XYZ file of C-alpha atoms in Angstrom:
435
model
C -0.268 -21.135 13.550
C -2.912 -21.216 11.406
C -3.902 -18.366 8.711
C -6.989 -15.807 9.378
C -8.528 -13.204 7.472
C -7.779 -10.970 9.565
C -4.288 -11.732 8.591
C -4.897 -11.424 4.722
C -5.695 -7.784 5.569
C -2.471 -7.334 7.140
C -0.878 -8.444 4.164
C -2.833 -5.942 2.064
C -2.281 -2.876 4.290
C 1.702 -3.590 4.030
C 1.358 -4.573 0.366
C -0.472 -0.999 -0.062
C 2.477 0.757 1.955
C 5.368 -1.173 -0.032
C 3.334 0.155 -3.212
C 3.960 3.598 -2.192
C 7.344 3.297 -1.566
C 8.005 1.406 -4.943
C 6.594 4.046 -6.812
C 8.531 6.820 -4.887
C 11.514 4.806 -5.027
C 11.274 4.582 -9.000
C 10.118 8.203 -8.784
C 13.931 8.810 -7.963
C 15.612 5.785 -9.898
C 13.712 8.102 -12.787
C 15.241 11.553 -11.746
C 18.278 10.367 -10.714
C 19.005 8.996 -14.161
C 17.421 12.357 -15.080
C 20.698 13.882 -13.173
C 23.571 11.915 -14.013
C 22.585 12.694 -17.784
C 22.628 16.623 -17.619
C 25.829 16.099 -15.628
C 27.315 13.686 -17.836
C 25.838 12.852 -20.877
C 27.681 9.192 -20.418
C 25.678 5.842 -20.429
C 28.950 4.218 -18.653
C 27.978 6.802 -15.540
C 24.303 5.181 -15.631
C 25.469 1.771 -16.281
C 27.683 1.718 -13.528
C 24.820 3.229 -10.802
C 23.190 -0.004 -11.471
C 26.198 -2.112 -11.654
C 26.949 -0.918 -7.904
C 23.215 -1.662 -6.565
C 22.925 -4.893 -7.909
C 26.542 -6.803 -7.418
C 26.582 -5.906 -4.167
C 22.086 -7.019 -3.584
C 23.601 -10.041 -5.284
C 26.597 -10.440 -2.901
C 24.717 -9.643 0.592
C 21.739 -12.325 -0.323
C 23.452 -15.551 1.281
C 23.848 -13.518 3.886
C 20.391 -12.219 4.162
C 18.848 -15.418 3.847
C 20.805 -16.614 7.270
C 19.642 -13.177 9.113
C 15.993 -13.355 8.068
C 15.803 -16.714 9.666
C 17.447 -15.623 12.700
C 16.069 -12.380 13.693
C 12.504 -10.491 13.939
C 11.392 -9.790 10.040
C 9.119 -7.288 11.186
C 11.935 -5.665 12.854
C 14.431 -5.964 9.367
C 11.609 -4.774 7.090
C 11.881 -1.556 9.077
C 15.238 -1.833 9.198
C 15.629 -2.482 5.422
C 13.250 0.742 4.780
C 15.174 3.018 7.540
C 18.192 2.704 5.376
C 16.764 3.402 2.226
C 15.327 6.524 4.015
C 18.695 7.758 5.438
C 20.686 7.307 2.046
C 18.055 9.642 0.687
C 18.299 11.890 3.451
C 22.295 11.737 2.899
C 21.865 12.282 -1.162
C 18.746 14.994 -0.622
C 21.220 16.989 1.971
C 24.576 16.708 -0.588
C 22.420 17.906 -3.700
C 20.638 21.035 -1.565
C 23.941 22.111 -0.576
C 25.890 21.182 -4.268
C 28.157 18.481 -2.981
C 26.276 16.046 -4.641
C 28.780 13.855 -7.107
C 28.349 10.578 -9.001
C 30.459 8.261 -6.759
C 27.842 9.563 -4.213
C 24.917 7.737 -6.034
C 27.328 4.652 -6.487
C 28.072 4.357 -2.302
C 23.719 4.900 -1.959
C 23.150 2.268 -4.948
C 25.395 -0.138 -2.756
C 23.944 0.124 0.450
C 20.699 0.329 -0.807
C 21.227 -2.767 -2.595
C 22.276 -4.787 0.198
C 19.218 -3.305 3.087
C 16.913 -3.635 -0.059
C 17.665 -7.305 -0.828
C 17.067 -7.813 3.618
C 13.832 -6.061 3.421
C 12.722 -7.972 0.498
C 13.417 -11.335 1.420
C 11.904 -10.743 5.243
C 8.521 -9.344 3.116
C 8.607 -12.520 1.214
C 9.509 -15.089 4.009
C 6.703 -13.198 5.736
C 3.966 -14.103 3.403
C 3.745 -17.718 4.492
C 2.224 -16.269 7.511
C -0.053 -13.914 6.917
C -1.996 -15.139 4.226
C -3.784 -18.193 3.539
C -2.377 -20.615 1.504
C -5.096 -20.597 -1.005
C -4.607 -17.122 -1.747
C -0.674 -17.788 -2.411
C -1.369 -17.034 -5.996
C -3.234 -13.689 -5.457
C -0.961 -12.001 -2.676
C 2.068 -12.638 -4.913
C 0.330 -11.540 -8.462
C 0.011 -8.410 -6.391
C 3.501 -8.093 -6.064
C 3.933 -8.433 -9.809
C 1.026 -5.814 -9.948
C 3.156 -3.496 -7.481
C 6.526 -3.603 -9.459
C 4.936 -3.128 -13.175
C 2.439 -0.962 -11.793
C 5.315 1.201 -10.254
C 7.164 1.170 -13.324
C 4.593 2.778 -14.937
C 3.592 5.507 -12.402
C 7.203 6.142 -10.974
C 8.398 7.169 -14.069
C 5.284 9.122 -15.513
C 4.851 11.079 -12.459
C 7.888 12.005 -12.128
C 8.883 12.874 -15.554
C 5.650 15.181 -15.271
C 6.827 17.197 -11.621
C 10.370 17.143 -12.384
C 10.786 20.346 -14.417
C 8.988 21.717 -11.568
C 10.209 20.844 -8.726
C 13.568 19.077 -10.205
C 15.685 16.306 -8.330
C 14.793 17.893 -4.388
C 11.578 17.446 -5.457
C 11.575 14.285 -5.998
C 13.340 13.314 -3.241
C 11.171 14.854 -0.904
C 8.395 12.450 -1.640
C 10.058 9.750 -1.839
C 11.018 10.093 1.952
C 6.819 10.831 2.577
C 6.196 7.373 0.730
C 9.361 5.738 2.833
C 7.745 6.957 6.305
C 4.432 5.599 4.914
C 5.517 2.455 4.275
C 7.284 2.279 7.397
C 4.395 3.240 9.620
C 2.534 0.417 7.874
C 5.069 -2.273 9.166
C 5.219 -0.760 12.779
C 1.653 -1.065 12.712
C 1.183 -4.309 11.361
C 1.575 -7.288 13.417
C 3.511 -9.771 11.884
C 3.587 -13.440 13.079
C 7.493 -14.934 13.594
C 8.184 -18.866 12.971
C 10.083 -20.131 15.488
C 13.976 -19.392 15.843
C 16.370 -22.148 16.472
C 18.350 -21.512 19.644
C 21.382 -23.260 18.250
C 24.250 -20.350 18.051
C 24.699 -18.932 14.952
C 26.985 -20.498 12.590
C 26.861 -18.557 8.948
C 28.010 -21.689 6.792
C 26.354 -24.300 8.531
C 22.780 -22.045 8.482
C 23.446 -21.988 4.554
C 24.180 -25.144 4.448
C 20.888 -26.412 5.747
C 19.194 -24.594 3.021
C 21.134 -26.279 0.690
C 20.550 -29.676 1.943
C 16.919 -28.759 2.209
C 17.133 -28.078 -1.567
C 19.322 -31.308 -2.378
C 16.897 -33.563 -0.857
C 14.201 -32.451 -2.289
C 14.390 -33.332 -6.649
C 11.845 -31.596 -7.218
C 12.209 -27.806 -5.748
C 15.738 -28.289 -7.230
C 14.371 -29.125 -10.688
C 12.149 -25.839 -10.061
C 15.469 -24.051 -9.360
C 17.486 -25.243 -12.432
C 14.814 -24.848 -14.615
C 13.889 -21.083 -14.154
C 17.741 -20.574 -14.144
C 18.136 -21.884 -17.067
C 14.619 -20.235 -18.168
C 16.606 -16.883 -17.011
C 19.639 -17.351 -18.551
C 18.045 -17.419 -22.009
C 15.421 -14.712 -21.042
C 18.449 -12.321 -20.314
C 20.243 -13.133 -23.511
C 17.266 -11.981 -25.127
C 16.909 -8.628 -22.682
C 20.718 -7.355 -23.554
C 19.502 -7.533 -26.948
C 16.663 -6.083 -26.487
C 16.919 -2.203 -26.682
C 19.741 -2.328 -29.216
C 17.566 -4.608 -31.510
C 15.428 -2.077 -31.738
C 16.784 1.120 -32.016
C 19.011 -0.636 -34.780
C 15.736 -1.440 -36.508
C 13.926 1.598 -36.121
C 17.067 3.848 -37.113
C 17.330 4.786 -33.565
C 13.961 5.873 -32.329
C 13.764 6.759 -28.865
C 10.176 7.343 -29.260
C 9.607 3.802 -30.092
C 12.048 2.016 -27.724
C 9.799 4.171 -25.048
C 7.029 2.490 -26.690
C 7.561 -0.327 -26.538
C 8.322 -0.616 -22.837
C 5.142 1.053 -21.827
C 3.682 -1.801 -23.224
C 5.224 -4.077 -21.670
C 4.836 -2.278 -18.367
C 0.676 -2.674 -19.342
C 0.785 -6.250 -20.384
C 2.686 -6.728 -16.913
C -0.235 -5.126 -15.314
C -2.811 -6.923 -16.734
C -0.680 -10.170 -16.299
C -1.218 -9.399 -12.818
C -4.742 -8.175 -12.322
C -5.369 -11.646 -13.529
C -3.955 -13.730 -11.432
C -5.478 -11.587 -8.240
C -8.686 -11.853 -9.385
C -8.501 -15.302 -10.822
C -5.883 -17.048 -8.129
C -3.831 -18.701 -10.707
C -3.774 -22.330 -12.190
C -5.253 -25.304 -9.655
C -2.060 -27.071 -10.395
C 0.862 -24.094 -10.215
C 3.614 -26.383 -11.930
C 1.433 -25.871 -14.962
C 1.463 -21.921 -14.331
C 5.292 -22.031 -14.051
C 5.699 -24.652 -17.555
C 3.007 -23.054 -19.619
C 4.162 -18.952 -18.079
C 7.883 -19.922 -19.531
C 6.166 -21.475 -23.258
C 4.093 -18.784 -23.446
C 6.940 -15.908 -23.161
C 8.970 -17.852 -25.581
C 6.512 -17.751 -28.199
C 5.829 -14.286 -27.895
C 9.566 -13.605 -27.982
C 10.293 -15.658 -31.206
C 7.142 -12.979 -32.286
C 9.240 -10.236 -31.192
C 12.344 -11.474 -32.851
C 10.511 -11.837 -35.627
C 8.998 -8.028 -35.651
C 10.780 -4.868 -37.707
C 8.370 -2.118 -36.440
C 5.959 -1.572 -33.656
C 3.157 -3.678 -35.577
C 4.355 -6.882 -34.204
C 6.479 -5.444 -31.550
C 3.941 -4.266 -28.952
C 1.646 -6.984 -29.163
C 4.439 -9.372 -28.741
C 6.087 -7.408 -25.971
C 2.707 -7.318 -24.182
C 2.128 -10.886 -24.498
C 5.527 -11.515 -22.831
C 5.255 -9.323 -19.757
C 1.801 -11.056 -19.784
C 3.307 -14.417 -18.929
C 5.723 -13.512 -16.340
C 2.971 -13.013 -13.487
C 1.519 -16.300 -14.132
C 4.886 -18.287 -14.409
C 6.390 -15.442 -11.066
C 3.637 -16.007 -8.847
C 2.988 -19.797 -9.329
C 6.373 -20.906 -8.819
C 6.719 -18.454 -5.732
C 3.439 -20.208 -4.606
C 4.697 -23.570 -4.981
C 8.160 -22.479 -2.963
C 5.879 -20.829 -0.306
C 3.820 -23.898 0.424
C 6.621 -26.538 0.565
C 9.414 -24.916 2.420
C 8.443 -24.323 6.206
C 8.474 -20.712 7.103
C 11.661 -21.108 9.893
C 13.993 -22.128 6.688
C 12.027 -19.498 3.931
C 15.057 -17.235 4.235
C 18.113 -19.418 3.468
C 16.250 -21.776 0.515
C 14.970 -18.264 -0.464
C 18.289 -16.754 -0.990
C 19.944 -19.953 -2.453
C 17.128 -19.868 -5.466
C 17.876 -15.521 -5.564
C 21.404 -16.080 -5.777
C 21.304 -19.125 -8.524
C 18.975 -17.536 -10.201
C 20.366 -13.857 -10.060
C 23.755 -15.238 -11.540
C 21.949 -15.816 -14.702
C 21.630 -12.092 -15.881
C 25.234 -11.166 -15.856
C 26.121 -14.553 -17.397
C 23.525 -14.441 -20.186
C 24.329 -10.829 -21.112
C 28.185 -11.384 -21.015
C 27.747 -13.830 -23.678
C 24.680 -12.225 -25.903
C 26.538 -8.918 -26.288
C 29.843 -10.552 -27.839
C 27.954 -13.427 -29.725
C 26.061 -10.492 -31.225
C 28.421 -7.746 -32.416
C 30.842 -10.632 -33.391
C 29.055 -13.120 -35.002
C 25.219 -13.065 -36.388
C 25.454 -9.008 -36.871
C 28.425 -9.539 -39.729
C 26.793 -12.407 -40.365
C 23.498 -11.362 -40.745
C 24.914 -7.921 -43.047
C 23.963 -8.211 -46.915
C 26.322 -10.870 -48.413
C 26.541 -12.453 -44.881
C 27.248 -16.304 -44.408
C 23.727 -16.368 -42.673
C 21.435 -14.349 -44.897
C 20.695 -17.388 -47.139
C 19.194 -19.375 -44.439
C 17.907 -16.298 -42.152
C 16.943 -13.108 -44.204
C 13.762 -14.340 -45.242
C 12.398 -14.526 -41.518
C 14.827 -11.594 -40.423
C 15.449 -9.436 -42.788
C 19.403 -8.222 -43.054
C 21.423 -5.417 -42.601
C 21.608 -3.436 -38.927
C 19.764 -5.438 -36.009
C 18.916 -8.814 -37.944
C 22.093 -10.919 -36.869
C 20.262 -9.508 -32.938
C 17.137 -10.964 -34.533
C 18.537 -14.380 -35.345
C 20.532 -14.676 -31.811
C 16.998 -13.358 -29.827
C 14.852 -15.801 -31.671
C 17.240 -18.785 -30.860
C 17.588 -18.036 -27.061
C 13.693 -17.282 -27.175
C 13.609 -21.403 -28.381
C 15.381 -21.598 -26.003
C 12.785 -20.708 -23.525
C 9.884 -22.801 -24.914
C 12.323 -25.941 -25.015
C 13.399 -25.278 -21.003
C 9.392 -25.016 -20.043
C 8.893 -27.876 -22.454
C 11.391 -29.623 -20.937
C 10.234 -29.622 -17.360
C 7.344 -31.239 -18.185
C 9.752 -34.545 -18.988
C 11.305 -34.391 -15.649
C 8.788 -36.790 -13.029
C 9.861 -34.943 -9.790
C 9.384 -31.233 -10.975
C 6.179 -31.951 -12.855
C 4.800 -33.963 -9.958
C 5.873 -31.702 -6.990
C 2.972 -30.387 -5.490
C 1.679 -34.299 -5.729
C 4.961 -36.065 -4.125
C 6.239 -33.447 -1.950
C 4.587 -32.457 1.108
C 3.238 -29.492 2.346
C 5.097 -27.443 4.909
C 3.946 -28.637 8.189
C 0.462 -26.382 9.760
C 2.278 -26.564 12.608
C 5.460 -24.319 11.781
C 2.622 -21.926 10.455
């Protein structure tokens, strides 16, 4: 089945109704943390709503990959969107009539989670099929475009109608942008590979994606090296917001800042790679993406005020787009569209491990060692305070800059590994014929 522009433009009017709901959907991420602060006034209360939508996203992907290669994706989109409709329904119906408690948002968070994590990976897996696979690069830099661009409007619209017309507010659009986004799909048509008739067997359908994955050196080396890219990267995004409300004697002002900004270099990341496509060889967009958000987090490490912090945290949200959308390229054009869903989730799941992991051990490694050690006096100063400074937030300087070398040595270590650097050379594409 071969591509079509006409099938580009289905891509774009679903990509158009997705951005909708993203933006209502952070519209009530935004108010909802809005809520459980007046209620609470606890970070452990908002820390744990995200806690319960992403273990169990994280849980139900193995099992998502297997589904979205057995049933209609169209059909699961809608299903994935339905669900996030009705939990809103359930939460906008418990808050009009004051039965509306935390453990509420918790149970929504979880299901969401797990239909949201379906939806997304039957979107993705779609992709292969409606657009051409020259324009890989551009329909996924729109993605990026769609979930910075979100970020940015979610919140600031929001934040702007909410003293208005509060949390049922809110929520009322939020189902207007669901049904939009719906109708889009129902509309759409939406080609389907081919399902194998062979009955459905959960660990032997995950075990063909692994296989697929084995055999294959160089999509693996792809895999290990953005999880090890991530596991580094999340190090230095636990450290992150501390770092610098230690340094900026607790400004909320600037940590707000300062993730606008990165919200805009995201953005702009992203506008271009749509209008450029992207590298000719994508390996080099995934290598050079992780290098160049290394650098420009040894900058940020490196930064005490907002001088060096913005530009630095623009320049990093700047890279992700071009590293995001030509490795998703790359994993688009070699794995055939009737297997998307279980390699997908094997590479979400790997991958998705990282951020727990890396922020398990930054936290401790922090408070424990290079903060104390970083203090005037410290066992570290000597070799450190000269680039970092000492005192509150240096010793979560030092420990950011060294997982941010981190970063630059995993991208600059791909390069030394034949079958990742050569993989859109050595490795086929998927067959035209599974298209």
């Amino acid at each position: 089945m071969s591509a079509t522009p006409a099938s580009m433009r289905t891509f774009l009017t679903i990509w158009l109704g997705q951005l909708g709901s993203s933006v209502g959907s952070r519209m009530t991420s935004f108010a909802m943390t809005l809520w459980v602060w007046d209620l609470t006034q606890q970070a452990t209360a908002l820390a744990l709503v995200g806690f319960f939508t992403q273990l169990p996203q994280m849980l139900a992907t193995p099992f998502a990959g297997v589904i979205v290669d057995r049933y209609s994706r169209k059909q699961l989109m809608m299903v994935g969107d339905a669900v996030a409709a009705l939990s809103t329904v359930v939460i906008l119906w418990l808050h009009i009539s004051n039965h509306l408690q935390i453990w509420h948002l918790y149970g929504a968070g979880a299901i969401n989670g797990m239909f949201g994590q379906l939806q997304q990976l039957s979107y993705t897996a779609s992709m292969t099929l409606m657009v051409p696979q020259r324009h890989y690069s551009r329909a996924l830099s729109l993605n990026f475009l769609s979930g910075y661009g979100s970020g940015i409007l979610g919140p600031a619209i929001a934040g702007a109608i909410y003293p208005v017309v509060g949390l049922t507010g809110i929520l009322l659009v939020d189902l207007v942008t669901f049904a939009i986004a719906t109708l889009t799909i129902l509309l759409a048509t939406i080609p389907q590979p081919q399902i194998s008739a062979a009955p459905f067997a959960f660990c032997q359908d995950l075990g063909v994606g692994f296989r697929y994955l084995c055999e294959r050196p160089g999509l693996m080396g792809i895999l290990v090296t953005a999880a090890l890219f991530q596991l580094a990267f999340q190090m230095t995004a636990a450290l992150h917001a501390p770092m610098i409300l230690a340094r900026s004697g607790g400004s909320s002002q600037i940590l707000a800042t300062v993730y606008a900004t990165s919200g805009v270099g995201g953005v702009m990341g992203a506008l271009l790679i749509t209008t450029w496509g992207g590298p000719r060889s994508r390996i080099h967009g995934v290598l050079l993406g992780m290098i160049g958000a290394g650098l420009s987090r040894v900058g940020f490490s490196l930064g005490r005020s907002l001088v060096l912090w913005m530009p630095m945290q623009f320049c990093l949200a700047f890279n992700f787009p071009l590293m995001g959308s030509s490795g998703n390229a790359i994993w688009l054009s070699k794995v055939p569209p009737n297997l998307q869903g279980r390699v997908f989730s094997i590479s979400i799941l790997i991958k998705g491990l990282m951020a727990p992991i890396g922020r398990l051990v930054a936290g401790p490694l922090a408070d424990r060692v290079f903060e104390p050690a970083m203090m005037p006096g410290g066992w570290l100063v000597p070799l450190f305070g000269p680039l970092f400074g000492t005192g509150r937030g240096a010793g979560m300087a030092v420990l950011c800059g060294f997982a941010a070398i981190a970063m630059i040595l995993v991208g600059l270590g791909g390069y030394l590994y034949p079958p990742l650097r050569n993989v859109e050379s050595t490795l086929a594409d998927a067959s035209e014929s599974s298209r």
